[in-house]
PDB file of C-alpha atoms in Angstrom:
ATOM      1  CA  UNK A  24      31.038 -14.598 -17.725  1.00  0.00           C
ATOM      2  CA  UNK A  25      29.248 -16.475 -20.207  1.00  0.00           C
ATOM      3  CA  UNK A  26      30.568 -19.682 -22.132  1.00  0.00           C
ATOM      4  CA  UNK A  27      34.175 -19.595 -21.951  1.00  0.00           C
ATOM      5  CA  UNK A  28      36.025 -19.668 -25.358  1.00  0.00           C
ATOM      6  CA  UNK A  29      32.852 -21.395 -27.318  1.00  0.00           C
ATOM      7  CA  UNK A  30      30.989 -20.252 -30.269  1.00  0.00           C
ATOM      8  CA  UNK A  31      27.499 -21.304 -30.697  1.00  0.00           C
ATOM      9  CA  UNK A  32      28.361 -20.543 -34.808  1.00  0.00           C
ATOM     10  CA  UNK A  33      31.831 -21.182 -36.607  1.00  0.00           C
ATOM     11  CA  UNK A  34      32.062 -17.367 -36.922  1.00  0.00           C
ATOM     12  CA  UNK A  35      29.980 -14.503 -35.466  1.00  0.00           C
ATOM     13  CA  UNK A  36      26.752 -14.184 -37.846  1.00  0.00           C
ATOM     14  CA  UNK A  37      25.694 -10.710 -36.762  1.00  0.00           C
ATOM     15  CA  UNK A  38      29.448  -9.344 -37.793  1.00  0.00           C
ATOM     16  CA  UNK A  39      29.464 -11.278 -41.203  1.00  0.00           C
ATOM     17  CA  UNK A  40      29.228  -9.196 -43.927  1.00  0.00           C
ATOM     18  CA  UNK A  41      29.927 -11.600 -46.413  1.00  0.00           C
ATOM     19  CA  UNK A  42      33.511 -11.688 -46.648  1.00  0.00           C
ATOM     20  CA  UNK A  43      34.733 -15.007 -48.301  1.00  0.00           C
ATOM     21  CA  UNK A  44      37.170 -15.440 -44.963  1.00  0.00           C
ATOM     22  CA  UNK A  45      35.355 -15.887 -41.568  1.00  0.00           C
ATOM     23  CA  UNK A  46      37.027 -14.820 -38.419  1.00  0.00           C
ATOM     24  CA  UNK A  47      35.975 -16.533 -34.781  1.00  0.00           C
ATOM     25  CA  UNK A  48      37.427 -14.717 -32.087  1.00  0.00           C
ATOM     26  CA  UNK A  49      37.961 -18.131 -30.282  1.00  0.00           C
ATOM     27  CA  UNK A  50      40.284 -19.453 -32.693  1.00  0.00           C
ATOM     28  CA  UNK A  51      42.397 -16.938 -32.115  1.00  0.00           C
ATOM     29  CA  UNK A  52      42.096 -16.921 -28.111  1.00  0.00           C
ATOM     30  CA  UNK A  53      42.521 -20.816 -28.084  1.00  0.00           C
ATOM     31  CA  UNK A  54      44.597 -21.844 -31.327  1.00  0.00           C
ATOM     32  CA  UNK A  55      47.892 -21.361 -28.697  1.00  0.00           C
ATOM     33  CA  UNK A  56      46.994 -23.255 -26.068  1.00  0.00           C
ATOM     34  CA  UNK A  57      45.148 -26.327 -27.804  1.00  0.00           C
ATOM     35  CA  UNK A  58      48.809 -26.821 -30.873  1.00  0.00           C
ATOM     36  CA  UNK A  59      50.733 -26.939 -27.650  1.00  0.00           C
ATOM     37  CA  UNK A  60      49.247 -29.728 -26.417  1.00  0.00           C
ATOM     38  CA  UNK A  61      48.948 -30.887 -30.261  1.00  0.00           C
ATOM     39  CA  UNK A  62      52.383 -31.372 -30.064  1.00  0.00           C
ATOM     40  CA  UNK A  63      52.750 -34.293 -27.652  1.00  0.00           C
ATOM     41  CA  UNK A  64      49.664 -36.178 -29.240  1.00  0.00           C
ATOM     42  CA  UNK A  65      50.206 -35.705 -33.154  1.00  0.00           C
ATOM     43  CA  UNK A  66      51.865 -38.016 -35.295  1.00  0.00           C
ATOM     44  CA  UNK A  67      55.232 -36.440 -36.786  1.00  0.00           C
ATOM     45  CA  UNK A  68      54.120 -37.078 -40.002  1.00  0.00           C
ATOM     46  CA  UNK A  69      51.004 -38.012 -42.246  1.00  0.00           C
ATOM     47  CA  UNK A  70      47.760 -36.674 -42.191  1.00  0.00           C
ATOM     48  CA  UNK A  71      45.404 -34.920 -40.049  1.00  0.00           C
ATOM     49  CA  UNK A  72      41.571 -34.905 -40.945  1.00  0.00           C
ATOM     50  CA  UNK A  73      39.887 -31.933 -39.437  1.00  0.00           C
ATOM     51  CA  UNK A  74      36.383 -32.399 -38.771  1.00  0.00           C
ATOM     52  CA  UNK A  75      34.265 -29.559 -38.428  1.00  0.00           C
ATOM     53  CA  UNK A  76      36.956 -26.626 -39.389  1.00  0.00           C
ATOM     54  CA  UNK A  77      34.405 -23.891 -39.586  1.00  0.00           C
ATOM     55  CA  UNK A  78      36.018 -20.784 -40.520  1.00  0.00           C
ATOM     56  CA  UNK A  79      39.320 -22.721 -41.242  1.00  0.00           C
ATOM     57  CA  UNK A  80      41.974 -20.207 -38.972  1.00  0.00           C
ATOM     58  CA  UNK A  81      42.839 -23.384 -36.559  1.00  0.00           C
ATOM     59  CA  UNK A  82      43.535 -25.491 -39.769  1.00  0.00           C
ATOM     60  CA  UNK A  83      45.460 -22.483 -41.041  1.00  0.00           C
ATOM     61  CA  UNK A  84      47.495 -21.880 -37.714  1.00  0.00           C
ATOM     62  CA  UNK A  85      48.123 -25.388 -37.408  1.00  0.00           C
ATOM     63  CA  UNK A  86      49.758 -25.993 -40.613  1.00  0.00           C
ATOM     64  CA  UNK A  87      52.004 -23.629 -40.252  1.00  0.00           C
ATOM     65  CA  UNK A  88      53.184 -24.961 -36.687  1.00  0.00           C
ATOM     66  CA  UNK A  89      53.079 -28.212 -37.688  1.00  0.00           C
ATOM     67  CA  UNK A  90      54.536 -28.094 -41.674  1.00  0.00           C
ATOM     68  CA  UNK A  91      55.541 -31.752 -41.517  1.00  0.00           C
ATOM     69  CA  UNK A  92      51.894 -32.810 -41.476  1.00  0.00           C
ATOM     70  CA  UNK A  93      49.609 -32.569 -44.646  1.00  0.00           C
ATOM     71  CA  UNK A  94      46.209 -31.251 -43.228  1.00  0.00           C
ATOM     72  CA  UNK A  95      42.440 -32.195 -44.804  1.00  0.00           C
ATOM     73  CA  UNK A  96      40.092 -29.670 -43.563  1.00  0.00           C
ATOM     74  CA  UNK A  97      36.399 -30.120 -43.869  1.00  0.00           C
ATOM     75  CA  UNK A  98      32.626 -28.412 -42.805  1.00  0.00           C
ATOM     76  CA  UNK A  99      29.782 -29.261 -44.110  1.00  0.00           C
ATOM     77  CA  UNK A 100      28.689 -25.850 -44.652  1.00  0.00           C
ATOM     78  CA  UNK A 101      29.313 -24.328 -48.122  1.00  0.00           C
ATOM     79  CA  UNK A 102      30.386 -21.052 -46.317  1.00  0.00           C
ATOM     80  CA  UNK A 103      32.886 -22.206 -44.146  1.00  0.00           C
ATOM     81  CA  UNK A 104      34.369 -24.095 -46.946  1.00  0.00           C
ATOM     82  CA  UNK A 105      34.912 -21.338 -48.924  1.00  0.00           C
ATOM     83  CA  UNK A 106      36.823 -19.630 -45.481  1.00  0.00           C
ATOM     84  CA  UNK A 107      38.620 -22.501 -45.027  1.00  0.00           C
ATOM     85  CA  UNK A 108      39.766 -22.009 -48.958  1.00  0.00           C
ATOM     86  CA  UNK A 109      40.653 -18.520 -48.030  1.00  0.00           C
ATOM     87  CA  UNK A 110      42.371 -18.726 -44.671  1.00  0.00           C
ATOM     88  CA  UNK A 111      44.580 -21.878 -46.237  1.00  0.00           C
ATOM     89  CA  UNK A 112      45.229 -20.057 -49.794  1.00  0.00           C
ATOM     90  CA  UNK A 113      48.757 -21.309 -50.655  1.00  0.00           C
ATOM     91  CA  UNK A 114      49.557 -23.659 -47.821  1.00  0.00           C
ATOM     92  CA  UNK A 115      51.364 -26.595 -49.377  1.00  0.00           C
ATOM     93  CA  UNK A 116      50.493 -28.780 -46.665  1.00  0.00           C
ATOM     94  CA  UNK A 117      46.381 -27.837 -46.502  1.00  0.00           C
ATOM     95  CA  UNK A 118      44.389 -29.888 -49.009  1.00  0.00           C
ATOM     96  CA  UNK A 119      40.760 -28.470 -50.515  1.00  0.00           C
ATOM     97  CA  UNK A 120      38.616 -28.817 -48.082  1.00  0.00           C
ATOM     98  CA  UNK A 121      35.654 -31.248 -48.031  1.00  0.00           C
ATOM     99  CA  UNK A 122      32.406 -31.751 -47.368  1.00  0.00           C
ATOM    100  CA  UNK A 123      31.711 -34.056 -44.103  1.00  0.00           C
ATOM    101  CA  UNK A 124      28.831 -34.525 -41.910  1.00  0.00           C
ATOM    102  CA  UNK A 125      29.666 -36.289 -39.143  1.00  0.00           C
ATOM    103  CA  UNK A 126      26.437 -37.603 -38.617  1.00  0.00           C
ATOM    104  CA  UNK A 127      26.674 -39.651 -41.426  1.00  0.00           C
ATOM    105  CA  UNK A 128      28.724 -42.317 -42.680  1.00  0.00           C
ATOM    106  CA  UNK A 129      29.787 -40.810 -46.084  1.00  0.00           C
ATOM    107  CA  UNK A 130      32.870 -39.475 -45.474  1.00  0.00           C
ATOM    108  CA  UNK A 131      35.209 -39.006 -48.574  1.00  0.00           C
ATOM    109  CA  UNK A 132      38.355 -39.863 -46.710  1.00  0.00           C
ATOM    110  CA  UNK A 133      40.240 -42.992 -47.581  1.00  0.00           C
ATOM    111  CA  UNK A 134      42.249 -43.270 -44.355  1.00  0.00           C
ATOM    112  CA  UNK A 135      44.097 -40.450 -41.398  1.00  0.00           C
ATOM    113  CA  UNK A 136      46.631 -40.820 -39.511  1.00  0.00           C
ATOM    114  CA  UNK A 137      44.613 -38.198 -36.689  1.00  0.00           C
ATOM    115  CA  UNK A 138      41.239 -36.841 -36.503  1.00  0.00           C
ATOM    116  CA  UNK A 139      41.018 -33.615 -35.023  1.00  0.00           C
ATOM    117  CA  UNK A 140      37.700 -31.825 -34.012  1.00  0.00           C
ATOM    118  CA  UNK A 141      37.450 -28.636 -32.164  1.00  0.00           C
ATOM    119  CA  UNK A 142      34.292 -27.487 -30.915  1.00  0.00           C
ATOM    120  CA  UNK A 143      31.839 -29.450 -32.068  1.00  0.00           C
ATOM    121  CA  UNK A 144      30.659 -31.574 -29.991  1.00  0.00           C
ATOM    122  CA  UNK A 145      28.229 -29.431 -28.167  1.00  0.00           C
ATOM    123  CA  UNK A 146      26.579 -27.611 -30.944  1.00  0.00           C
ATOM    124  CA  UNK A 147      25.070 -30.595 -32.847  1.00  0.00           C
ATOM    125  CA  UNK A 148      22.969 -33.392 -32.225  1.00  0.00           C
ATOM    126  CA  UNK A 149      24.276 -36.548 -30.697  1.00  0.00           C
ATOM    127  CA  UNK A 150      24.086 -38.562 -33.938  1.00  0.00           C
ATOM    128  CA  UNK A 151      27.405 -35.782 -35.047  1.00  0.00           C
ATOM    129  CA  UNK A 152      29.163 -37.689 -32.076  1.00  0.00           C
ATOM    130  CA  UNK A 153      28.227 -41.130 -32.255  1.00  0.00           C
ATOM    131  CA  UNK A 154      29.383 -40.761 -36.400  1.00  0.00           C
ATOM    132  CA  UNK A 155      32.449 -38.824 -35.556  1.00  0.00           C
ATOM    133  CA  UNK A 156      33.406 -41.858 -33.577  1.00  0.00           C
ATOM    134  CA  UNK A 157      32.558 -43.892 -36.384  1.00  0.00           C
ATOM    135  CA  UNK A 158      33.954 -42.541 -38.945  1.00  0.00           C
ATOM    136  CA  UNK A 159      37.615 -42.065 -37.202  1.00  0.00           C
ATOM    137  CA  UNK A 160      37.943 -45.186 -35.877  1.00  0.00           C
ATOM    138  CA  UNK A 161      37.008 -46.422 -40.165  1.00  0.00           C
ATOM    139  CA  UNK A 162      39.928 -43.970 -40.836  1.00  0.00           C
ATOM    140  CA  UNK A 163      42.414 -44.749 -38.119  1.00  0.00           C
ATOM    141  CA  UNK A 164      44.879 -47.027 -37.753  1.00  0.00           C
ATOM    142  CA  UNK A 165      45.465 -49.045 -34.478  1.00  0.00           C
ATOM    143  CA  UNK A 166      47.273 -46.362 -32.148  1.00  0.00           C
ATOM    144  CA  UNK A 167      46.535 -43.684 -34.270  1.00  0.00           C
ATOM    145  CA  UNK A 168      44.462 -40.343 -32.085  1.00  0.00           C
ATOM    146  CA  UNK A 169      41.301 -39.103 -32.471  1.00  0.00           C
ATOM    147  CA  UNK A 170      41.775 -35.681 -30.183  1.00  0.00           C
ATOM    148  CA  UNK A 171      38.332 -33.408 -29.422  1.00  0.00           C
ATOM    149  CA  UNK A 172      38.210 -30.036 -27.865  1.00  0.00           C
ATOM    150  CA  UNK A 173      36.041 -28.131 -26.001  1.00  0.00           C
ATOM    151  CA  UNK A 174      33.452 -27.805 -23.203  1.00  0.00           C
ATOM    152  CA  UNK A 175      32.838 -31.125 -21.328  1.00  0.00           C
ATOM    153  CA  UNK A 176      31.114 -32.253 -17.803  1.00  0.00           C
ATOM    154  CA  UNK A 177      32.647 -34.647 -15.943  1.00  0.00           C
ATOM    155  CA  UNK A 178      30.418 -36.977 -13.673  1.00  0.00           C
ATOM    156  CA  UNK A 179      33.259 -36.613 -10.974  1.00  0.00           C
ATOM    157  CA  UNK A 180      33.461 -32.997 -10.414  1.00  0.00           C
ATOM    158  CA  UNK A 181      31.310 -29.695 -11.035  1.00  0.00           C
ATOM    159  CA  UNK A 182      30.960 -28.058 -13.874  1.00  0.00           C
ATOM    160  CA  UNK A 183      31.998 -23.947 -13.757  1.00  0.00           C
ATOM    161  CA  UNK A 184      29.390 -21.767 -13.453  1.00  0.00           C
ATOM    162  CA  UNK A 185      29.899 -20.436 -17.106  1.00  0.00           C
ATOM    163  CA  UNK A 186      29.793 -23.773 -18.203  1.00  0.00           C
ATOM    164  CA  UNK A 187      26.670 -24.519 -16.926  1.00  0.00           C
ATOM    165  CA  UNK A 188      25.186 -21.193 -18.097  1.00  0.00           C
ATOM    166  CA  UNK A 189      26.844 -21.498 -21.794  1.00  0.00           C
ATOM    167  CA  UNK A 190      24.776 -25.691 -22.043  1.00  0.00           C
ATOM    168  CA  UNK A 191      21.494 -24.226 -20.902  1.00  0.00           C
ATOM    169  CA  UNK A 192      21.939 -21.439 -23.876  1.00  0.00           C
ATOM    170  CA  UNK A 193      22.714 -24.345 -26.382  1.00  0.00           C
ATOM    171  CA  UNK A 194      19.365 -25.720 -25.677  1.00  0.00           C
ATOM    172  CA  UNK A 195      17.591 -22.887 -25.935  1.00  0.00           C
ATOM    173  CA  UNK A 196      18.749 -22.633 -29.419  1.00  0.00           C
ATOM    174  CA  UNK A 197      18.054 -26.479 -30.281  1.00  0.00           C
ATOM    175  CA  UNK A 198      17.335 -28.763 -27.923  1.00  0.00           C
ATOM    176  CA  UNK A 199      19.443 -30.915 -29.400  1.00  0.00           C
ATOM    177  CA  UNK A 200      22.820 -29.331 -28.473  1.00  0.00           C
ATOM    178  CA  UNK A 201      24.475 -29.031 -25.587  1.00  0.00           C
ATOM    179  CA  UNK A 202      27.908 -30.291 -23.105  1.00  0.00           C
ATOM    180  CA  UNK A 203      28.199 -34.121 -22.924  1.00  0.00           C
ATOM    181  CA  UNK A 204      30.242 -35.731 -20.136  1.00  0.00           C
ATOM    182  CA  UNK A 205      33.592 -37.168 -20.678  1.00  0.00           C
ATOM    183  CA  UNK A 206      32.097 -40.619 -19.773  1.00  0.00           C
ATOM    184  CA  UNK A 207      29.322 -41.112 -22.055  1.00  0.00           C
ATOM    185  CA  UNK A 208      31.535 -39.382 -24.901  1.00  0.00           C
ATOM    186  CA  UNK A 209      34.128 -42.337 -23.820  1.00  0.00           C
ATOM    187  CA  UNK A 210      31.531 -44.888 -23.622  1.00  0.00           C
ATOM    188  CA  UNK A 211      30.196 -44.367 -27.426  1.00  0.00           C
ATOM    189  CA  UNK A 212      34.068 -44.755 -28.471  1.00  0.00           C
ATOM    190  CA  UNK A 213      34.776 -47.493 -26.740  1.00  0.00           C
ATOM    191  CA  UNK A 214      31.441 -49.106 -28.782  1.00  0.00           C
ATOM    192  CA  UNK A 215      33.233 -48.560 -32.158  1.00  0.00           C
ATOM    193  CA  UNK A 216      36.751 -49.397 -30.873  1.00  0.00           C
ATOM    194  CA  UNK A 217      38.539 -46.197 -29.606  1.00  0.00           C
ATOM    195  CA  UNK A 218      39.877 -46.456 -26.377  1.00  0.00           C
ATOM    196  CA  UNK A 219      40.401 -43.213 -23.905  1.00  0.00           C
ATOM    197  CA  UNK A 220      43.818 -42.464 -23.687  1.00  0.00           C
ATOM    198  CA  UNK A 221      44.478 -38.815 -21.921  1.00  0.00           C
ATOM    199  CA  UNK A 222      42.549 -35.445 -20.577  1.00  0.00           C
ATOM    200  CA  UNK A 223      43.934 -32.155 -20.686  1.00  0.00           C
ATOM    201  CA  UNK A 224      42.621 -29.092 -18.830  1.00  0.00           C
ATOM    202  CA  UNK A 225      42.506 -26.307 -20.978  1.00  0.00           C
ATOM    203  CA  UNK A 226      42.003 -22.666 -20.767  1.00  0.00           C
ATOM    204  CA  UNK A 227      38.738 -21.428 -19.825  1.00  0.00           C
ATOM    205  CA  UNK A 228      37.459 -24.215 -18.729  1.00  0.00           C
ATOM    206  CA  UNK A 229      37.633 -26.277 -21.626  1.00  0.00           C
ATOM    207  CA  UNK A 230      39.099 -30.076 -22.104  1.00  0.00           C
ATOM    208  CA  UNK A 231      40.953 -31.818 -24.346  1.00  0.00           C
ATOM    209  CA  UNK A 232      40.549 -35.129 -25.154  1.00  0.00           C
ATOM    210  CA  UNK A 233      42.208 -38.055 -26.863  1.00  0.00           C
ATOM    211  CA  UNK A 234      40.901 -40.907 -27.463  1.00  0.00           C
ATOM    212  CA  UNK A 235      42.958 -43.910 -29.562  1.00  0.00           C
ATOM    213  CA  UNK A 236      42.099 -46.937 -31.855  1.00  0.00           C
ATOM    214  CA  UNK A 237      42.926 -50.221 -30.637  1.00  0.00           C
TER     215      UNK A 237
END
């Protein structure tokens, strides 16, 4: 089995062809299991930044199971912001989305109530991680969540075999990429002021994480 429900691209590039709307067939394997643990970590109302929402179907799904929330998607990749565009078309609750790399500090958000990034972590250099942390805990409030999904290691206990085979694939694509560990994932929030607050196993070996400003 290869990398459990993670894409090495937002959508599959060798079955684009060049529809406006992206589909990634772990959105739609995933998008169940990671709104139902949403539900217990999410504020009731305000809004949610998304960082990273490459094709835009989680953003899409989760506005409609969470309507009280107002939802800013973003990507910094033109094409994915025109998905998102198209997957949210009419949803009074999804703003336009925006253009944010994490990796750097200009982030044309006032303020969030949550930060939400799914999949992202492992398929971009560490400077997307350290400014993810960054940014949110500029954004956040104290108490307020950042939550991350995806594949992690832990330093306490081995990583699945499909794990391990899915990292050394990242860096064969850019050396760059690949799984972090919970701890020094924690350790880089707890620099900026984001204290870990709860893990969640998730299908397919994935984790959830949620981290919270002090």
């Amino acid at each position: 089995m290869p990398q459990g429900d993670a894409d090495a691209t937002p959508w599959i590039a060798a079955d684009d062809r060049g529809e406006t709307r992206k589909y990634a067939p772990a959105a739609v394997r995933n998008r169940g299991a990671i709104a139902e643990t949403l539900r217990g970590q999410l504020p009731v109302s305000g809004l949610v930044l998304e960082v990273a929402s490459g094709s835009g179907e989680h953003c899409a799904y989760f506005a409609q199971e969470f309507a009280a929330l107002d939802w800013q998607p973003s990507d910094p990749d033109a094409a994915a912001r025109l998905s998102i565009a198209a997957w949210c078309d009419g949803m009074v609750n999804v703003r336009a989305p925006i253009n944010i790399d994490a990796a750097t500090a200009d982030w044309p958000v006032d303020s969030a109530d949550a930060v939400l990034c799914i999949n992202m972590v492992h398929i971009a250099p560490w400077a997307a991680t350290s400014g993810l942390m960054a940014g949110a805990a500029t954004l956040l409030d104290k108490g307020a969540p950042l939550i991350l999904y995806g594949p992690f290691r832990r330093a306490d206990s081995a990583t699945a075999p499909s794990n391990e085979a899915f990292d050394q694939s990242l860096k064969s694509r850019d050396p760059r990429w690949g799984l972090r560990t919970v701890e020094e994932v924690s350790a880089v929030a707890g620099s900026v002021g984001l204290a870990f607050d709860k893990l969640f196993e998730m299908p397919a070996n994935n984790l959830i994480l949620v981290f919270r400003r002090q």
